[in-house]
Tab-separated table of C-alpha atoms in Angstrom:
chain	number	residue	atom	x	y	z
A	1	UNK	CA	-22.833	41.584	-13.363
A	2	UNK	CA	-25.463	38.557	-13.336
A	3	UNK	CA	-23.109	36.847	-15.625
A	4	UNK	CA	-20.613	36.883	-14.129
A	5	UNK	CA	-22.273	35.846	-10.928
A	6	UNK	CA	-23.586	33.127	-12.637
A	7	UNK	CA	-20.361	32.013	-14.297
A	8	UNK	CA	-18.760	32.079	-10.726
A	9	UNK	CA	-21.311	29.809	-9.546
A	10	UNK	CA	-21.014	27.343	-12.180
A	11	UNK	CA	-16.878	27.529	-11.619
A	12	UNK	CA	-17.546	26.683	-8.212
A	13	UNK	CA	-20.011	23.829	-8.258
A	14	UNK	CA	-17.792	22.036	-11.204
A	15	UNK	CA	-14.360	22.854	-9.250
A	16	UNK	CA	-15.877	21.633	-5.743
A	17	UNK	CA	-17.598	18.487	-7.772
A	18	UNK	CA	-14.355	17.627	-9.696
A	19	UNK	CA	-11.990	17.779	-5.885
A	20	UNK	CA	-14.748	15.972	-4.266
A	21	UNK	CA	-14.347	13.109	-6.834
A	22	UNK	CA	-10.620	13.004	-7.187
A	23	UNK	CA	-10.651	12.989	-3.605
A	24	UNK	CA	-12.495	9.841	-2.942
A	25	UNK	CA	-10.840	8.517	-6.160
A	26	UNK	CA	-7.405	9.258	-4.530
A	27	UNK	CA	-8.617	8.260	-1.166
A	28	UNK	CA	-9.237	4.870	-2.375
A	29	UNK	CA	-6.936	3.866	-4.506
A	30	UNK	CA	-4.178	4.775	-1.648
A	31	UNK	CA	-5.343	2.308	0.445
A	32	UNK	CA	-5.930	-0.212	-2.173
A	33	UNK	CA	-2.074	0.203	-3.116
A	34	UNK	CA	-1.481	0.003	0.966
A	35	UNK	CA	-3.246	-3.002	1.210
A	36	UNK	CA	-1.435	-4.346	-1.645
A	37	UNK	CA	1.990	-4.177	0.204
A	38	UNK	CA	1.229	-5.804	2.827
A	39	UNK	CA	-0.659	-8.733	1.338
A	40	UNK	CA	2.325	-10.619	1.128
A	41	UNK	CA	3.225	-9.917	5.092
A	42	UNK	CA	-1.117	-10.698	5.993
A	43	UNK	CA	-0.509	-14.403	4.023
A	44	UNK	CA	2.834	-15.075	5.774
A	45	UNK	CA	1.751	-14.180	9.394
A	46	UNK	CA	-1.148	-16.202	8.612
A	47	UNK	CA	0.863	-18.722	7.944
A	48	UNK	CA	2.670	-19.253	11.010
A	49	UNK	CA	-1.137	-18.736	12.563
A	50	UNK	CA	-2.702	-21.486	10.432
A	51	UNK	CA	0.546	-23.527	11.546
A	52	UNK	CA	0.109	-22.962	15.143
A	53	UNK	CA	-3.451	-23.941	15.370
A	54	UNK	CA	-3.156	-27.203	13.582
A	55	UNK	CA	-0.340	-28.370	16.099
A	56	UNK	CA	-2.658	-26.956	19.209
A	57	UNK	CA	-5.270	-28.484	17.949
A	58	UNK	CA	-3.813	-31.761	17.194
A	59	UNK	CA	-2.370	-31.766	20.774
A	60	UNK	CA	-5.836	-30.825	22.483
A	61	UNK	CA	-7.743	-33.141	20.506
A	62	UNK	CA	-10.653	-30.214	19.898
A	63	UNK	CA	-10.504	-29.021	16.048
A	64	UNK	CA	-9.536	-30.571	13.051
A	65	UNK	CA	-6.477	-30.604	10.783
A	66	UNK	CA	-8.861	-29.603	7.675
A	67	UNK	CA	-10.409	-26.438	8.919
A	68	UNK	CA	-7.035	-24.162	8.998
A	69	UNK	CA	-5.901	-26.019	5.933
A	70	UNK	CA	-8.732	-24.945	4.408
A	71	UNK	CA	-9.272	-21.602	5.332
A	72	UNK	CA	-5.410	-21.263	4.335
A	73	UNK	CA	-6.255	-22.452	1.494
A	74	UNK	CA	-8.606	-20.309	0.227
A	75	UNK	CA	-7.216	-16.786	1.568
A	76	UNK	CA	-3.932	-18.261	-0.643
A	77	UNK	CA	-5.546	-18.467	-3.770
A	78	UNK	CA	-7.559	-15.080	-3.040
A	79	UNK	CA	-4.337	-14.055	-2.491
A	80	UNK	CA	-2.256	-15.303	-5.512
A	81	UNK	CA	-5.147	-14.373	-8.314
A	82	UNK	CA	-5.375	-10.385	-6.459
A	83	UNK	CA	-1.411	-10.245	-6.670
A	84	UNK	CA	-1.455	-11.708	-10.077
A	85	UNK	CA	-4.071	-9.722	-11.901
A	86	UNK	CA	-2.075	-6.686	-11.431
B	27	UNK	CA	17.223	17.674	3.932
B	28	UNK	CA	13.857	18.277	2.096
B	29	UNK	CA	14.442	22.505	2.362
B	30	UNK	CA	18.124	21.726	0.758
B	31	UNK	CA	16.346	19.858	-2.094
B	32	UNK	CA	13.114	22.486	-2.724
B	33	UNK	CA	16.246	24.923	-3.248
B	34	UNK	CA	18.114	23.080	-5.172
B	35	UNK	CA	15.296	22.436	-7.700
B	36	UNK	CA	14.089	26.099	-7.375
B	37	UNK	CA	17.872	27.159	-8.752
B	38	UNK	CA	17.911	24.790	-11.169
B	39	UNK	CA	14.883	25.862	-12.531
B	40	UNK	CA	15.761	29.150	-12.530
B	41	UNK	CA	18.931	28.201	-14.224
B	42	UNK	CA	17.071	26.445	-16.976
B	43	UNK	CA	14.958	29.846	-17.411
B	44	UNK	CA	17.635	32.306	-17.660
B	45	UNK	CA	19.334	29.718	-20.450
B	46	UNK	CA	16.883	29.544	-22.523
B	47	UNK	CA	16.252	33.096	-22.870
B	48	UNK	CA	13.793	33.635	-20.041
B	49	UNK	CA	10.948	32.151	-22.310
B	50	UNK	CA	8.137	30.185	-20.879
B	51	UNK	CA	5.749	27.969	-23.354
B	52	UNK	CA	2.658	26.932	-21.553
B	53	UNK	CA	0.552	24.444	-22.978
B	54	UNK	CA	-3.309	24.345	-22.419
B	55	UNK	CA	-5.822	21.019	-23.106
B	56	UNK	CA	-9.158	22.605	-23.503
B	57	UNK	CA	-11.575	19.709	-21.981
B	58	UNK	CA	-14.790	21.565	-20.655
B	59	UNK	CA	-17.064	22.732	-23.704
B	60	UNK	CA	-17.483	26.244	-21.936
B	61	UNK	CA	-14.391	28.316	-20.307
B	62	UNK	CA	-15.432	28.979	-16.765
B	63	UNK	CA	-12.280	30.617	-15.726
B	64	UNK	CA	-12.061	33.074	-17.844
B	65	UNK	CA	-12.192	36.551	-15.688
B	66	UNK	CA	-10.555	38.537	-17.995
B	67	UNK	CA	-13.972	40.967	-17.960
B	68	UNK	CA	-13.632	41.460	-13.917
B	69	UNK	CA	-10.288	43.491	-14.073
B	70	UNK	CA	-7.736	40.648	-12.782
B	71	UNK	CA	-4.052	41.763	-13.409
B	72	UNK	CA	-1.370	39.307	-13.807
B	73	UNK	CA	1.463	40.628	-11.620
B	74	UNK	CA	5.086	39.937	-10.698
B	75	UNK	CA	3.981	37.629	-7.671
B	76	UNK	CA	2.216	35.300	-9.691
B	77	UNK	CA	4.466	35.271	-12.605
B	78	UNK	CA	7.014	34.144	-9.535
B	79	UNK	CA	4.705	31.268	-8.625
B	80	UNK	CA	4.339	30.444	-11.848
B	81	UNK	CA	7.944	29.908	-12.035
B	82	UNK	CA	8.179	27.981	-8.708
B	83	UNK	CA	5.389	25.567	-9.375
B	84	UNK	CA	7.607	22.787	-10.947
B	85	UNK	CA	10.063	22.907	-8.079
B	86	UNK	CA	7.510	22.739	-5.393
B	87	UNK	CA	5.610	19.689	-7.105
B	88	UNK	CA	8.983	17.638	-7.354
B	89	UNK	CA	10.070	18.750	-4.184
B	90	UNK	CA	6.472	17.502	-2.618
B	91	UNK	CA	6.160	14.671	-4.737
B	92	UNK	CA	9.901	12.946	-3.448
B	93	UNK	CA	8.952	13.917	0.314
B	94	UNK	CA	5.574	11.362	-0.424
B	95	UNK	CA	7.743	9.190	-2.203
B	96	UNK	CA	10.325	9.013	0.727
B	97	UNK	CA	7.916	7.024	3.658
B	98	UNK	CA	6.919	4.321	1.582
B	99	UNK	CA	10.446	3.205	0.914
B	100	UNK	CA	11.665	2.934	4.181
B	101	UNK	CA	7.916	1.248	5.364
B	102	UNK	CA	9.080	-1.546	2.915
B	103	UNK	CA	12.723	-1.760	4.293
B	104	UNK	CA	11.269	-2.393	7.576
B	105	UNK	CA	8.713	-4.675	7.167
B	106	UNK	CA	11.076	-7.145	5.675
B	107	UNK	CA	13.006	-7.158	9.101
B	108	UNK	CA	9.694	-7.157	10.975
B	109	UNK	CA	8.617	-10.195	9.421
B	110	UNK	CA	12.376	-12.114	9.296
B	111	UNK	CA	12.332	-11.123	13.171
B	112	UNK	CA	9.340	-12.329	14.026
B	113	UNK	CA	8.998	-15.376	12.304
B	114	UNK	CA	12.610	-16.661	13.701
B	115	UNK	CA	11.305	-15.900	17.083
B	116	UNK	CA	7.704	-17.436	16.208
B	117	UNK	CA	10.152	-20.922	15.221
B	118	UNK	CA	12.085	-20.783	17.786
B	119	UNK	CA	8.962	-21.152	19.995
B	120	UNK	CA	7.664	-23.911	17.884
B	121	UNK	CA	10.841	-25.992	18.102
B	122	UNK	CA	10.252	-26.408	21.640
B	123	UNK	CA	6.817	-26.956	21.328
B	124	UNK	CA	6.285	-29.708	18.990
B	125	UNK	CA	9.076	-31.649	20.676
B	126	UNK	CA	6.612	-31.351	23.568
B	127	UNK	CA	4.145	-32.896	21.327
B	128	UNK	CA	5.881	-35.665	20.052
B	129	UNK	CA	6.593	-36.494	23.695
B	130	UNK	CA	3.197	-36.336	24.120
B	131	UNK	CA	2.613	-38.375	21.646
B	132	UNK	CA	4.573	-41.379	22.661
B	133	UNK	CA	3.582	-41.525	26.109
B	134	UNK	CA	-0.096	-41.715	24.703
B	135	UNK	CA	1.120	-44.211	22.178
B	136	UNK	CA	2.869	-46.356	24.828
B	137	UNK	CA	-0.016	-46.354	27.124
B	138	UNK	CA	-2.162	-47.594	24.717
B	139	UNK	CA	-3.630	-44.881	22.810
B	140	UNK	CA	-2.011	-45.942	19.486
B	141	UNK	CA	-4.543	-44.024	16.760
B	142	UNK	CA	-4.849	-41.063	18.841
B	143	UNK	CA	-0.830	-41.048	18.699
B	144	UNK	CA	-0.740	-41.103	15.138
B	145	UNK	CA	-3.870	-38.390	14.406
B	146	UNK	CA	-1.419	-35.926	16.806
B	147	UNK	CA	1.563	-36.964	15.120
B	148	UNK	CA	0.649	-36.250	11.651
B	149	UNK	CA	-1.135	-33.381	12.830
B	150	UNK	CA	2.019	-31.926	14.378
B	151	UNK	CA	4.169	-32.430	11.183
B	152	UNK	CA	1.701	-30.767	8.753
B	153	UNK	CA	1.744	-27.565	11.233
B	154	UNK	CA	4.874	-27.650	11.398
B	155	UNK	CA	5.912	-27.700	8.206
B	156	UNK	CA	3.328	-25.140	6.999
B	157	UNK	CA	4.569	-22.720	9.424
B	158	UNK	CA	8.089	-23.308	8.287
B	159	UNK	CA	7.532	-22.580	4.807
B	160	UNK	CA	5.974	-19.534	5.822
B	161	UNK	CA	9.534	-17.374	4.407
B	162	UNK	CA	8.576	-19.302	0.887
B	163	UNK	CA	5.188	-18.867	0.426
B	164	UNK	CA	5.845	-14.589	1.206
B	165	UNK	CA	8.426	-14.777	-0.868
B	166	UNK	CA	6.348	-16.233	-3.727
B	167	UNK	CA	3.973	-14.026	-3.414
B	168	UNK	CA	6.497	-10.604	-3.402
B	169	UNK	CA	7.829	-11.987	-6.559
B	170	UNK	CA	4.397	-13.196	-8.213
């Protein structure tokens, strides 16, 4: 009877271990996928943001033309090299 | 729709069993070194129930695997008109604008301002044209 207690235990512990780690596993790599989809929507909209602020701030005088452009910049190529690696 | 489909695949599996001969091969991969689940020593019977499930399990993982297939399909169906919406109403909006800028512009330019003109001028033209190509560049990088 100690056996078997003992080889319920062990089922247990490896069972609860093994969901814990496929959960988090699973948890993770659904909203990696998620975030994936929409990358291409985040970089458009962004687009149309970095637009906007270069004509504002051209017309108020307060901000330059190369900070957008360069933050657009960057998230682009962040971007491109995520959505090509895969 | 979904209960239509679970019975569907439940009959067809059925159907499957009863031509073949009502035989079931089950295939085991032994991965752990030591069997933990093996309780044949503590008097567990295998009855008709289970043999049941047993039979159903296929069905019920197709059936549960196409209802978490079906969101995700019409998600990306609608975000395609979410973003074609809002960026023709987001350019819209900008046409108006930035010919309110460039009429800005050349009042500043004819009252003497004639650099300051020019920096909001070419500033105006590279926004706008970023934001226009903002179709392109989402399109590039669905396709990439």
């Amino acid at each position: 009877m100690k056996e078997q207690l003992l080889k319920l235990d062990a089922w247990i512990i490896n069972n609860e271990r093994a969901f814990l780690l496929d959960g988090v596993k699973k948890i993770s790599t659904g909203v990696w996928n998620y975030f994936l989809e929409i990358l291409p929507d985040l970089m458009g909209y962004g687009t149309l943001v970095a637009g906007g602020a270069i004509i504002i701030g051209s017309m108020v005088g307060r901000g330059g033309l190369m900070k957008p452009l360069g933050f657009f910049a960057g998230s682009l190529i962040v971007a491109t090299v995520i959505l090509g690696h895969n | 729709m979904s209960i239509i489909l679970s019975i569907l695949l439940i009959s067809m599996s059925l159907a499957s069993d009863i031509y073949t001969g009502g035989k079931i091969t089950l295939k085991y991969e032994v991965v752990k070194e030591k069997d933990y689940t093996d309780f044949s020593n503590l008097g567990l019977k295998v009855t008709e129930t289970s043999k049941t499930f047993a039979k159903m399990t296929p069905a019920l993982i197709s059936a549960s695997a196409s209802l978490l297939l079906l969101p995700v399909n019409v998600f990306a169906s609608s975000a395609d008109k979410t973003f074609g919406n809002v960026h023709s109403a987001v350019m819209n909006m900008f046409d108006a604008g930035v010919v309110l800028v460039i009429i800005f512009a050349g009042a500043a330019w004819g009252l003497g301002h004639r650099s300051k003109a020019m920096e909001i001028l070419i500033g105006v033209c590279a926004g706008y044209v970023l934001a226009r190509h903002a179709v392109d560049i989402r399109d590039f990088l669905k396709n990439i």
